[in-house]
XYZ file of N, CA and C in Angstrom:
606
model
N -19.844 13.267 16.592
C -18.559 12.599 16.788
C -17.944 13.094 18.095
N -17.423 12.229 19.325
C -17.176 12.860 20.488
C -15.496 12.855 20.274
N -15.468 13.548 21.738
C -14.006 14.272 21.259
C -12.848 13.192 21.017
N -12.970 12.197 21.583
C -11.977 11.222 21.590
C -11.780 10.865 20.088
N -12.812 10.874 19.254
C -12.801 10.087 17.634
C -12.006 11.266 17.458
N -12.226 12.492 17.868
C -12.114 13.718 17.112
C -10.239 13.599 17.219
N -9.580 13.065 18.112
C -8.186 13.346 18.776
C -7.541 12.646 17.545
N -8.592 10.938 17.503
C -7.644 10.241 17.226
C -7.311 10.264 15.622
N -8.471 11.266 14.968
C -8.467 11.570 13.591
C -7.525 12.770 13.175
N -7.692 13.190 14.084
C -6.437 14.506 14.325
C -5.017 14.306 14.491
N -5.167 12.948 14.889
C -3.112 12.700 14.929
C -3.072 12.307 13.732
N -3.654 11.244 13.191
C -3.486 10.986 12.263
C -2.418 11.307 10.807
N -2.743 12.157 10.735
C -2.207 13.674 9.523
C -0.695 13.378 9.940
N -0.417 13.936 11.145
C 1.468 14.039 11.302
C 1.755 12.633 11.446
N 1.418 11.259 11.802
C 1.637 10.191 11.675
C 1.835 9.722 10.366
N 1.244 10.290 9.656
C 1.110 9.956 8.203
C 2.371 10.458 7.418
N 2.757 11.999 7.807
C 4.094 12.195 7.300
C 4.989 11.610 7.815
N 5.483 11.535 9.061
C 6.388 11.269 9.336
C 6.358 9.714 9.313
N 5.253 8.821 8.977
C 6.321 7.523 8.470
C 6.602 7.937 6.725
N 5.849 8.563 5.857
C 6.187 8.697 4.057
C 7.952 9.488 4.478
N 7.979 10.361 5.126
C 9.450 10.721 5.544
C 10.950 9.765 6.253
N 10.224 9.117 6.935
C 11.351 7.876 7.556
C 11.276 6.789 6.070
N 10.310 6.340 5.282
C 10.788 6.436 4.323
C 11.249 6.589 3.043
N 11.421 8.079 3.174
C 12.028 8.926 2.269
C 11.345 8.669 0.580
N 10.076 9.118 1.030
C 9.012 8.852 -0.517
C 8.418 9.824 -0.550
N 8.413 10.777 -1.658
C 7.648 11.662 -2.031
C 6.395 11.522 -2.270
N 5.336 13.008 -2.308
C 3.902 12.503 -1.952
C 3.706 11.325 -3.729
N 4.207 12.086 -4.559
C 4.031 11.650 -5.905
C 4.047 9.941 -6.344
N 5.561 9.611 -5.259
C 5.819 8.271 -5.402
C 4.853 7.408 -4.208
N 4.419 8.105 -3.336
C 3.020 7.272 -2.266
C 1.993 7.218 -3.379
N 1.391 8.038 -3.776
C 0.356 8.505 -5.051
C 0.313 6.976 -5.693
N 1.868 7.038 -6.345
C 1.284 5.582 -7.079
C 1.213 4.537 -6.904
N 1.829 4.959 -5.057
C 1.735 3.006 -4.675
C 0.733 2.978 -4.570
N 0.044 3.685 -4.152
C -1.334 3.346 -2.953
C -2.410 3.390 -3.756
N -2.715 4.523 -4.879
C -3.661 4.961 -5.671
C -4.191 6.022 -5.031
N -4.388 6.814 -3.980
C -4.622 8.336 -3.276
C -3.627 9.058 -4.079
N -4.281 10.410 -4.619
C -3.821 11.275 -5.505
C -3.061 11.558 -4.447
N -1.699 12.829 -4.745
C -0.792 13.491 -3.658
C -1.519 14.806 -3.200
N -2.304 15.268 -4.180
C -2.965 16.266 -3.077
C -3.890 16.312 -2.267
N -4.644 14.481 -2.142
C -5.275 14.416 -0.873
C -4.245 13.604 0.035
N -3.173 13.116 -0.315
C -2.241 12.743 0.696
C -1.875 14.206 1.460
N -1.244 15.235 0.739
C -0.702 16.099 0.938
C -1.800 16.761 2.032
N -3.693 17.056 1.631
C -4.404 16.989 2.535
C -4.557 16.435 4.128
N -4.149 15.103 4.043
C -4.202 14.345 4.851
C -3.463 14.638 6.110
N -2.096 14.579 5.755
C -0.801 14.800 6.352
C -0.933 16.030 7.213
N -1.688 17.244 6.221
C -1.298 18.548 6.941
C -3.076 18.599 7.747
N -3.641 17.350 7.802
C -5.102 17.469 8.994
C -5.944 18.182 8.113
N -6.223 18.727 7.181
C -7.079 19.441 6.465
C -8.268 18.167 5.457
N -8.107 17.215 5.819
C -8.673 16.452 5.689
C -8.628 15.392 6.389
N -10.307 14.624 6.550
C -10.134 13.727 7.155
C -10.178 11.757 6.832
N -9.320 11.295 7.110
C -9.428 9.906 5.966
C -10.214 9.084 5.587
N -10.810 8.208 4.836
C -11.425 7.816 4.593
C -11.131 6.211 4.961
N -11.437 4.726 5.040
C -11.103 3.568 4.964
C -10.670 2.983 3.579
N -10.640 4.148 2.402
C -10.247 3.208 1.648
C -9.029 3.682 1.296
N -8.615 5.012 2.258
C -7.585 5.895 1.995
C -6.217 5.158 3.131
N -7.032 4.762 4.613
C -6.015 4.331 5.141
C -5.551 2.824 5.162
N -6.200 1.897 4.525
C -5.842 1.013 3.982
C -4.764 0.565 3.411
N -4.906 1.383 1.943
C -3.334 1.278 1.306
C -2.307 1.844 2.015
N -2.467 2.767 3.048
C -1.772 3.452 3.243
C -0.632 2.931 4.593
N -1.678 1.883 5.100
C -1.175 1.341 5.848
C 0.032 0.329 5.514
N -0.693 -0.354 4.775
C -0.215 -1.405 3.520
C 1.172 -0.759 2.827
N 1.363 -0.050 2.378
C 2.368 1.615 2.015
C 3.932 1.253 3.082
N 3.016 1.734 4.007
C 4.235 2.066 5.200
C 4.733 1.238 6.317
N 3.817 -0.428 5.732
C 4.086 -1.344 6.510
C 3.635 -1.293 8.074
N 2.608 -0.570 8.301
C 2.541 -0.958 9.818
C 0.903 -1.504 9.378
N 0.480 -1.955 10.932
C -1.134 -2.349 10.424
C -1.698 -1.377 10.886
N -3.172 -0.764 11.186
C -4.115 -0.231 11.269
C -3.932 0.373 12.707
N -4.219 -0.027 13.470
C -3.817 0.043 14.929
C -2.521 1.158 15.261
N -1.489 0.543 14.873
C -0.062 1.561 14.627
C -0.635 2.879 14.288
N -1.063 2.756 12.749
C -1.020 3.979 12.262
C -2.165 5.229 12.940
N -2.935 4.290 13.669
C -3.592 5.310 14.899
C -3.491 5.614 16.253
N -2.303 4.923 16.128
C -1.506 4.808 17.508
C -2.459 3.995 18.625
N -3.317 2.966 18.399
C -3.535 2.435 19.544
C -2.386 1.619 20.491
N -2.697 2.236 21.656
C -1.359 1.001 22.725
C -1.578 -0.385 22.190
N -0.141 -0.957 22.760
C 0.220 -2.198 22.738
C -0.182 -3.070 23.510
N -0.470 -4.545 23.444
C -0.613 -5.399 24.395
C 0.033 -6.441 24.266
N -0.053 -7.060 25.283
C 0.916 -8.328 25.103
C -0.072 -9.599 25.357
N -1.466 -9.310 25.306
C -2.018 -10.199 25.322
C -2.946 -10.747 24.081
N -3.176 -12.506 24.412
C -3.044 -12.840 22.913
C -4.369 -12.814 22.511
N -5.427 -12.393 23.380
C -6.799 -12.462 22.770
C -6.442 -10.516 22.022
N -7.410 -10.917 21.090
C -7.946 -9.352 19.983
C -9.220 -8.862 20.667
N -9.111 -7.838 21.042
C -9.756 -7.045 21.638
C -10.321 -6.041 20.879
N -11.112 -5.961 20.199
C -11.372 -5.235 18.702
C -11.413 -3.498 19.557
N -10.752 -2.592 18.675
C -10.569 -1.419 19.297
C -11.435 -0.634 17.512
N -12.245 -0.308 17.693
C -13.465 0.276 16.612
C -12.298 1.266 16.436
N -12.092 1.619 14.840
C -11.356 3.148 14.276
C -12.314 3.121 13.193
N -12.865 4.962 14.089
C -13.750 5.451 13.084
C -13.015 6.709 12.116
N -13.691 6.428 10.838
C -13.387 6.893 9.750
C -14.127 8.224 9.242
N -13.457 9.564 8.649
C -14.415 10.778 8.283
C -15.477 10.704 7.890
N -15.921 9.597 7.308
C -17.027 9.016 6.264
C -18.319 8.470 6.953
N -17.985 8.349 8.471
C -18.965 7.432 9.271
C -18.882 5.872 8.924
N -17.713 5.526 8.494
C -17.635 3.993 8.397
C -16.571 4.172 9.584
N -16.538 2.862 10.034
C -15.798 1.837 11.185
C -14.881 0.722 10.876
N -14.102 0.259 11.242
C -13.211 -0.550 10.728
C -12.760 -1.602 11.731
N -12.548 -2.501 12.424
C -11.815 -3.122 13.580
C -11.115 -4.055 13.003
N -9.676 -3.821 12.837
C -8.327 -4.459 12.862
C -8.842 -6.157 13.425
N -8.339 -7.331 13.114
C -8.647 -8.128 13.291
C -7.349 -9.340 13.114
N -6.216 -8.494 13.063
C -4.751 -8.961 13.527
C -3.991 -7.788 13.440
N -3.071 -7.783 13.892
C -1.536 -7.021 14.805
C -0.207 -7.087 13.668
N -0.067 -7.964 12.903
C 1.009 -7.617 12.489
C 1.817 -7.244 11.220
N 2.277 -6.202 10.943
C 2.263 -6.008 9.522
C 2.826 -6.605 8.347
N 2.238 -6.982 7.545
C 2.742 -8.015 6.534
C 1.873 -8.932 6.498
N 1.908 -10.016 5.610
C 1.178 -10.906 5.568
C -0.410 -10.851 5.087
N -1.071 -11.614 5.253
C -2.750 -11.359 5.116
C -3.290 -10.617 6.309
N -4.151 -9.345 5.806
C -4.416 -8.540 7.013
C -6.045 -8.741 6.916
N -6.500 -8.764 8.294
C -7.976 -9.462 8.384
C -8.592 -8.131 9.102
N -9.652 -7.306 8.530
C -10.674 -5.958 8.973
C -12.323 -6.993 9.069
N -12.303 -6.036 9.638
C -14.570 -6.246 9.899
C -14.772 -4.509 9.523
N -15.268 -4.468 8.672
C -15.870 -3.069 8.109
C -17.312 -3.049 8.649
N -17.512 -1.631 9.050
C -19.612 -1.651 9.692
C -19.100 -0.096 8.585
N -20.114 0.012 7.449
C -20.639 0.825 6.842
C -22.295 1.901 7.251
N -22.417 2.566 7.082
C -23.390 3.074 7.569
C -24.246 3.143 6.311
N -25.342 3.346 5.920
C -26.823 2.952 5.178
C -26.232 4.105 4.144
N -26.255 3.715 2.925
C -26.158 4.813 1.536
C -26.880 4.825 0.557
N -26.630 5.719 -0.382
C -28.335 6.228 -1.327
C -27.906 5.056 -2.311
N -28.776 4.800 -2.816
C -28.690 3.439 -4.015
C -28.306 4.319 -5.013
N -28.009 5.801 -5.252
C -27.509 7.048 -6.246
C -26.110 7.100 -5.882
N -25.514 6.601 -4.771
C -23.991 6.913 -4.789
C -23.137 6.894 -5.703
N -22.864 7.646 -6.279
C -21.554 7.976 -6.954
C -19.931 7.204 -6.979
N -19.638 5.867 -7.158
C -18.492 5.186 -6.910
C -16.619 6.226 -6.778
N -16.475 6.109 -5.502
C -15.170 6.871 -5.709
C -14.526 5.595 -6.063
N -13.624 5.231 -7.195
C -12.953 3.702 -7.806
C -11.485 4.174 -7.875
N -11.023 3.311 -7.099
C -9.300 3.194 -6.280
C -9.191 2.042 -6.708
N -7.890 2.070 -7.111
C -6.421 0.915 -7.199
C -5.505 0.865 -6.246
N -4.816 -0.289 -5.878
C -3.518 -0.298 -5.217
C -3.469 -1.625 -5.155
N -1.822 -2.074 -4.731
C -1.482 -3.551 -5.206
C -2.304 -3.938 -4.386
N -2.301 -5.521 -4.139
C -2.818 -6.285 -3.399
C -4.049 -6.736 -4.321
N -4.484 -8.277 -3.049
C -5.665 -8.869 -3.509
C -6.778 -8.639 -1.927
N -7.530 -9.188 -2.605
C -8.749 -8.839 -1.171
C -9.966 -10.014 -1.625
N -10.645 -10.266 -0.855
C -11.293 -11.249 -0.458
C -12.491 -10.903 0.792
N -13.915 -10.760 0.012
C -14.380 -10.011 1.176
C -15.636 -10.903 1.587
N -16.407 -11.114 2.572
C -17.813 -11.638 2.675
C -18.435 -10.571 3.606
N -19.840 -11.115 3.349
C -20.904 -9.739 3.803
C -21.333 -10.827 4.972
N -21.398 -10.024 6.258
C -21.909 -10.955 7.377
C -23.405 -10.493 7.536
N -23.305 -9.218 7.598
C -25.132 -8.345 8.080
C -25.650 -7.328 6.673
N -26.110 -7.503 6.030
C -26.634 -6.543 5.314
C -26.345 -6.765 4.127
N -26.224 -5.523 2.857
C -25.920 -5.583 1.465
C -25.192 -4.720 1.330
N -24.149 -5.105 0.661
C -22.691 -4.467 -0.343
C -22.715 -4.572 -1.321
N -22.567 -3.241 -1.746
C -22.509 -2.778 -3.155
C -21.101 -2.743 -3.942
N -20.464 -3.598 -4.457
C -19.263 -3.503 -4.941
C -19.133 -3.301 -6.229
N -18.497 -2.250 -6.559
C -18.452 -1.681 -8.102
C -17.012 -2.406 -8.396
N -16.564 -2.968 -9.233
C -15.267 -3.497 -9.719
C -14.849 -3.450 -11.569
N -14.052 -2.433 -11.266
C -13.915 -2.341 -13.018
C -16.145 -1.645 -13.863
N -16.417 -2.302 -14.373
C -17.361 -2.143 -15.280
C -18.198 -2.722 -14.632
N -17.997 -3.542 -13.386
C -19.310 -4.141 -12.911
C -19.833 -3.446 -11.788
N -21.354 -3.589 -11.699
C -21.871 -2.903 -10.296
C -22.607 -4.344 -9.498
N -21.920 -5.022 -8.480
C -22.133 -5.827 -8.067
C -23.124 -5.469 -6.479
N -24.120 -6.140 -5.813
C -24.674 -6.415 -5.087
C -24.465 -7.829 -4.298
N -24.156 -7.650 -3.036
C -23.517 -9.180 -2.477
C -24.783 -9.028 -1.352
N -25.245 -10.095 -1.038
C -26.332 -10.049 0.202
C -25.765 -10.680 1.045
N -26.106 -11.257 2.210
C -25.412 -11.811 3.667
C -24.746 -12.752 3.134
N -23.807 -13.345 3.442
C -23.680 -14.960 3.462
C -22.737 -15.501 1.775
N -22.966 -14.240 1.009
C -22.031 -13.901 -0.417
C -20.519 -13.273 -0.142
N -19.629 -13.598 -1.048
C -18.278 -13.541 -0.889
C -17.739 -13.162 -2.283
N -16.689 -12.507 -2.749
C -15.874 -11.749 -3.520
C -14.659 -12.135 -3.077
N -13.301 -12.035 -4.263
C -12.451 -12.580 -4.623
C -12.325 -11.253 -5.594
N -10.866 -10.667 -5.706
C -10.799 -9.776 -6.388
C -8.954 -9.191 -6.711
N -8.448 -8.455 -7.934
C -6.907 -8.267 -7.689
C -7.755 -6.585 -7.405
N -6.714 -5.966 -6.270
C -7.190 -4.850 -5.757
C -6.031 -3.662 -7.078
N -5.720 -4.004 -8.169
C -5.157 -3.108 -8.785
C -6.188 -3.149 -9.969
N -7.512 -3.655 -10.054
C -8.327 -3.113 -11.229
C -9.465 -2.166 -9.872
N -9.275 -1.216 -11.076
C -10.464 0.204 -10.015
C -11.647 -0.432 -9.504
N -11.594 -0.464 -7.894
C -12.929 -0.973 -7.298
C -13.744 0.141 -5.880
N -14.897 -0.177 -5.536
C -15.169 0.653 -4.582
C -16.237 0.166 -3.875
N -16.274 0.293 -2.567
C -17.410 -0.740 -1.603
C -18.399 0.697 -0.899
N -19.626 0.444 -0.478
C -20.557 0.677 -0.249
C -21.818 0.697 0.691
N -22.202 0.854 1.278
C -23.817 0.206 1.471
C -24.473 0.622 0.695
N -25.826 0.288 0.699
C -27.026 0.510 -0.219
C -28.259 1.500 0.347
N -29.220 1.816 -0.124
C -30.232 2.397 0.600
C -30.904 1.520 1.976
N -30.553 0.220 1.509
C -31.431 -0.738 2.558
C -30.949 -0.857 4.270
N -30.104 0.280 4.364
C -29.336 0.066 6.107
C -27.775 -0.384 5.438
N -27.515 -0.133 6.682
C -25.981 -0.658 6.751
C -25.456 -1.900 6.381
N -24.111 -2.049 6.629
C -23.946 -3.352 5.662
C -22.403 -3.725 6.870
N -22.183 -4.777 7.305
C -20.994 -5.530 8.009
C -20.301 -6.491 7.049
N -18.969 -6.404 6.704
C -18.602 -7.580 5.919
C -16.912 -7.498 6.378
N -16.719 -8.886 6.239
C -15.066 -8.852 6.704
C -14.116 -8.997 5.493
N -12.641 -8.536 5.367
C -11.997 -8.294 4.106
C -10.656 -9.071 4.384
N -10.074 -9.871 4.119
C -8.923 -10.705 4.254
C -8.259 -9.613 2.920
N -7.019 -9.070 2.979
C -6.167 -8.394 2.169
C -4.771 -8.532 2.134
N -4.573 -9.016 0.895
C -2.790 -9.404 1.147
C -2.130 -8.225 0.122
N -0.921 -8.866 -0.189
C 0.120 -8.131 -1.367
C 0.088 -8.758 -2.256
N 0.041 -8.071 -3.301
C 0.326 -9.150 -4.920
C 0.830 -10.103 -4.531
N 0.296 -11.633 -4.756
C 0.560 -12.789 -4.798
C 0.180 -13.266 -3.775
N -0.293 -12.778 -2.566
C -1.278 -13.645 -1.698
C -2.922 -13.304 -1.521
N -2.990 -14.843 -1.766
C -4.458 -14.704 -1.927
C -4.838 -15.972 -0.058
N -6.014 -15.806 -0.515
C -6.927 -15.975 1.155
C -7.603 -16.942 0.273
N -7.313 -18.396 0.867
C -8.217 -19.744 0.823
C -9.033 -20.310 1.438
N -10.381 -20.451 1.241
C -11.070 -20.990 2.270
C -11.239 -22.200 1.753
N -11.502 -23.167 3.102
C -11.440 -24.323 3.043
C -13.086 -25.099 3.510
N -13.789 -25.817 2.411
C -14.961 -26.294 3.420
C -14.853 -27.290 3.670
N -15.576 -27.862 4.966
C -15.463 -29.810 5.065
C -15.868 -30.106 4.150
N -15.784 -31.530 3.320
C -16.426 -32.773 2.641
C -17.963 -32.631 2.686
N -18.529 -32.574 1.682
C -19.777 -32.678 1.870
C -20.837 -30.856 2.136
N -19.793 -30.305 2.334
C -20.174 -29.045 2.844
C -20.021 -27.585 1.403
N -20.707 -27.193 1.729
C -20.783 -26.027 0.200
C -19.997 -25.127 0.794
N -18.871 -24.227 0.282
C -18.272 -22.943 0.557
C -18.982 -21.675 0.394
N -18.671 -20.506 0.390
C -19.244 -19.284 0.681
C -19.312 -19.143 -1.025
N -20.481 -18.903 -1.590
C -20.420 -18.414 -2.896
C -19.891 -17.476 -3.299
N -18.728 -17.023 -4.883
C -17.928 -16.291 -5.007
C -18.393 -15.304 -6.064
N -18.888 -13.990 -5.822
C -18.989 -13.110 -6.945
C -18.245 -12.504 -7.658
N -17.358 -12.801 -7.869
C -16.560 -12.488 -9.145
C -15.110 -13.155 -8.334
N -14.527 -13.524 -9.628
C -12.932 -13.789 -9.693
C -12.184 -12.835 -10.137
């Protein structure tokens, strides 16, 4: 990991308190928005740990800014997306794929290759999510199910029953995640005549 990942994982931590402090939420009451216990928030905050993507997610979601903010990338004023890669303790990647907080927030996740033995870490927090696999296979555990999505497969899901994403032994896995707040969901639309992205679970 070169030093620059190393900086930007390192601010992180005091960014993290000082927005739960502006506003004025204890680690206990973040805990249950988000689903991150308070003593890996409490971890987090003081840099003694480093985050994970499924940690800064809610967390973002939490404190209302998007992804970008909470790692302090600069601002632009220009209207093309310029994908700025934020890498994660875990060796996953993430690229932000809109700017503004609220609303439906659009990521491209690149996972790195995992043992088909992984162990599911299974998180809650409000919201819905909506994901498709562009390169590879995702392993999505949801509630009681252990799901497998291959390229070109899509998921539909409420992000407050315990779920957890993956790669597999077979290489890495790319898939993009449309994520809103309780009550927005992500519609896709196909032409007439045309089949939509198949849906593994509702």
């Amino acid at each position: 990991m070169d030093e620059s990942v190393d900086r930007t994982l390192d601010a992180v931590g005091p960014r993290l308190k000082r927005l739960r402090l502006r506003r004025d939420v204890t680690l206990a009451e973040l805990a249950a928005e988000t689903g991150v216990s308070a003593s890996t928030l409490s971890r987090l905050e003081a840099g003694l740990r480093r985050p994970t993507l499924e940690q800064l997610l809610p967390l973002a979601r939490a404190h209302g800014v998007t992804l970008d903010e909470l790692v302090d990338a600069p601002p632009t004023g220009d209207p093309r997306i310029h994908l700025r890669p934020i890498p994660c303790g875990d060796g996953s990647v993430v690229l932000p794929l809109t700017r503004r907080p609220g609303g439906i927030q659009a990521y491209k996740f690149v996972l790195p290759a995992g043992r088909d033995d992984d162990q599911p870490d299974l998180r809650t927090h409000e919201g819905y999510d909506w994901v498709y696999v562009l390169n590879g296979t995702l392993r999505l555990v949801l509630g009681e199910r252990d799901l497998i999505l291959a390229s070109g497969e899509a998921a539909e899901f409420d992000t407050r029953t315990p779920h957890w994403f993956g790669a597999t032994g077979a290489g890495p896995v790319e898939f993009l995640s449309l994520i809103g707040r309780q009550g927005e969901r992500a519609h896709v639309r196909a032409s007439p005549g045309t089949a939509g992205p198949s849906t593994a679970d509702k």
